[in-house]
Amino acid sequence: MINNSQIPPLEDPTQEAQEPTVLDLYKSVTKDWGSFFNFIRSLWDARRREELDRALVNEVAQHYVSEPMPEQPVRVSYFPWRSLLAFFLALGAQSLLEPQNRQTNIAVVLYVLAAGGCIWAYFKNEWHLPALPVTWQTSDDLSTRTIPFLLSIVLALTAFWFFGGGVFTLVNVLLWLLAIGFLFWGLWVKRPKIEQENNPETRTKKMLWSALVLSVFAVTIFFRLYQIDSVPAEPFSDHAEKILDVYDISQGEYKIFFPRNTGREAFQMYWTLLVANVFGTGLSFLSLKLGTALLGVLTIPYVYLLGKEYGGSRVGLFALALFGIAYWPNVISRIGLRFPLYPLFTAPTLFYLIRGLRTRNRNDFLLSGLFLGLGLHGYSPFRMVPILVVAAFIIYVIHVRSKENRQQALLWLVILAVTSLFVFLPLLRYLLANPDIFGYRAMTRLTSAEAALPGPAWEIFLSNLMNGLLMFNWDNGSIWVHSVPMRPALDVVAGALFVIGVLLLIMRYIRQLDWRDLFLLISIPVLLMPSVLSLAFPAENPSLNRTGGAAVAVFIVSALALDGFVSSLSGVRSGRRAFVAYGVTALLFAASAFQNYDLVFNKFNENFKGGAWNTSEMGRLISEFRDKNGQTDSVWIVPFPYWVDTRLPGVWAGVPNRDFALWPENFAETLNVPGPKLIMYRVDDLETENALKVLYPNGVFSRYTSSYPDKDFMVLRIEQ
């Protein structure tokens, strides 16, 4: 059965018409200058007074509406053996794509059979996705509060001028925030209140559901924060750059954009300093990791809301659980770099955008624009999201039939774009003044600015696109710092559900032609583009960090498929089948949680330790030397190609702003430094060892035995 989701929200027919109060009249006539002047004219114009009375009654009535429930697809009452067969074939196929027992040919055959079973189940009304929420047929009256809106433009232009120095100041930040605030004041409209049932049974159900959601959310917080102090164990060079940027802020350099290390947006730097001060963790590797892990936690509620927007509360819960325990978003959230900022701002941007186009409420476009603008201050791959937003409006306009709806969509796009522009304002000023610095990082991947393309651009693009689309079920890339190399990005359960979910979405779109299905499908390759467009360095594609925004859409698809499976298995009237369905669901989540736990806290952790250098142990020696001698000025580390970053041991020792490097040409200068000395160097750096033995024949040379295999290093101690 085709779901008719294009019906208007219905007012409660049992509710008596509410008489406007004096407060309602006051709010109505003061919402903008046009309403106020219309009220003044109505005092001596009877016709205008009657129009005002009718408009006020309608306005008050619209504050309370009942949201219609979508018509769920018809499902058969008999046991859905085709659905069960298709799902377990998909599970078997995905399990055969795990690296330890990969059997590709058999897996492909099983997936083909699973697809056939899924299509069969779909046409037999066994396995359908949950109905999309109903689209409201309301219109935007284009009203604005003129004075606040004009003030916002003046304040934004003034703030733009004051951002010319490339730093945040009290003046330009205050002007900027006021501009955003007045913009919201000028464009915000009162949205109708949804009529809610308020009987004891409904309240009890809501309380139980809220308890369930909070319980699942607590489990996802565990996955994000558990062992955050030790997984991952060691920082690498990018962390040294971040710590230096945060240190700059602590010294009063409030930059809008940090040009160090090919350029970075500012959000993480200020967030890390806040976390360091709140939790007392200082300028440390832990502050970086804790900060990004918390950003990962903040993403999860919007994944729930987006899932709910696509299929109801149960889809939201499934999306929350699948995303929250998954290895992919978990790993990129605990690395301590900007990676989780991509999904963090993608989720609310898409949620408010899709809900806005469904309910046709202007406020949602303001909020979507707010998060779109904030996201542009976060992580450079997010720059693909504005393109996705435009694509959403194009898809929407293609699917709506009314000319009025198309015109309103254009207005909403303008509102969203203007809001995001206001929020982006500081970076816009910096971009216009320094376009080469702002775009350098992206250009080094997209063009031959840093390295020549290894082949024709179109061939590399198509190859990258194929590898990107296969990352979910086949290979998430070879970058060990933020993944378990050469394995699927999804666990077995989520991977199987994703394949089936994509297939069911395609079939439902063909049948219903709802723009939301097409948009969800298209959003995945678009959000992969920051990785796919690494044309100069195709070995960096796919990568879990630059594709993080796609994780939001991917787990929504998996959650939709799971909800359809549970509905199919539970039947329409059988309590026993519902018990079995939820029992199977619990087992699936348990299996998924077990595998994801193993991937993050065992496989990723051990693999990371094998690739990272043991700067923490060097930092411990520096701390011990300082405790004994009261200073670290006579501690050095001799650099060696592809060895430790000589800035990182200082971070562990609480000296975040010093590079401990001692280059061979400067060895002799250490003779002029009084007091005890400590010099560390690589075990196989015999040239350094011979030179130091000549300078310090009485020095004590020893080999530090590391807890990491093959990571020992040499230590020279000079007592005087």
XYZ file of C-alpha atoms in Angstrom, residues 152-153 155-157 159-160 163 168 172-173 175-184 187 256 265-267 345 349 365-378 382 386 414-430 438:
62
model
C 20.990 42.298 12.165
C 22.248 43.310 8.720
C 25.475 44.591 12.940
C 26.717 41.837 10.601
C 28.349 44.346 8.253
C 31.207 42.808 12.649
C 32.556 41.825 9.231
C 36.955 40.813 11.896
C 38.402 37.337 17.860
C 33.717 41.848 17.043
C 32.407 38.786 18.898
C 28.696 42.448 17.312
C 28.658 39.023 15.656
C 26.487 37.413 18.343
C 24.108 40.363 18.351
C 23.787 40.127 14.561
C 22.849 36.443 14.815
C 20.468 37.119 17.697
C 18.652 39.939 15.898
C 18.440 37.816 12.734
C 16.677 35.066 14.672
C 12.700 35.868 11.256
C 39.867 32.872 13.757
C 39.474 25.866 11.638
C 39.229 27.154 15.194
C 36.365 25.285 16.871
C 27.210 19.298 12.783
C 21.897 20.382 9.916
C 15.666 26.507 8.436
C 17.078 29.078 10.835
C 18.345 26.266 13.064
C 19.671 24.292 10.110
C 21.537 27.382 8.944
C 22.909 27.901 12.454
C 24.437 24.421 12.552
C 25.582 24.684 8.951
C 27.508 27.836 9.803
C 28.944 26.330 12.989
C 30.046 23.244 11.098
C 32.133 25.365 8.766
C 34.166 26.422 11.823
C 34.869 22.775 12.631
C 32.154 19.706 6.347
C 26.444 23.222 1.928
C 17.688 31.946 1.208
C 16.875 32.051 4.945
C 19.065 29.029 5.602
C 21.927 30.425 3.503
C 21.770 33.872 5.113
C 21.740 32.364 8.608
C 24.738 30.154 7.864
C 26.500 33.147 6.310
C 25.987 35.166 9.491
C 27.457 32.336 11.575
C 30.304 31.816 9.098
C 31.072 35.551 9.092
C 34.482 35.500 10.887
C 35.826 32.786 8.583
C 34.328 34.518 5.551
C 36.351 37.617 6.399
C 39.474 35.507 6.814
C 42.138 28.836 3.849
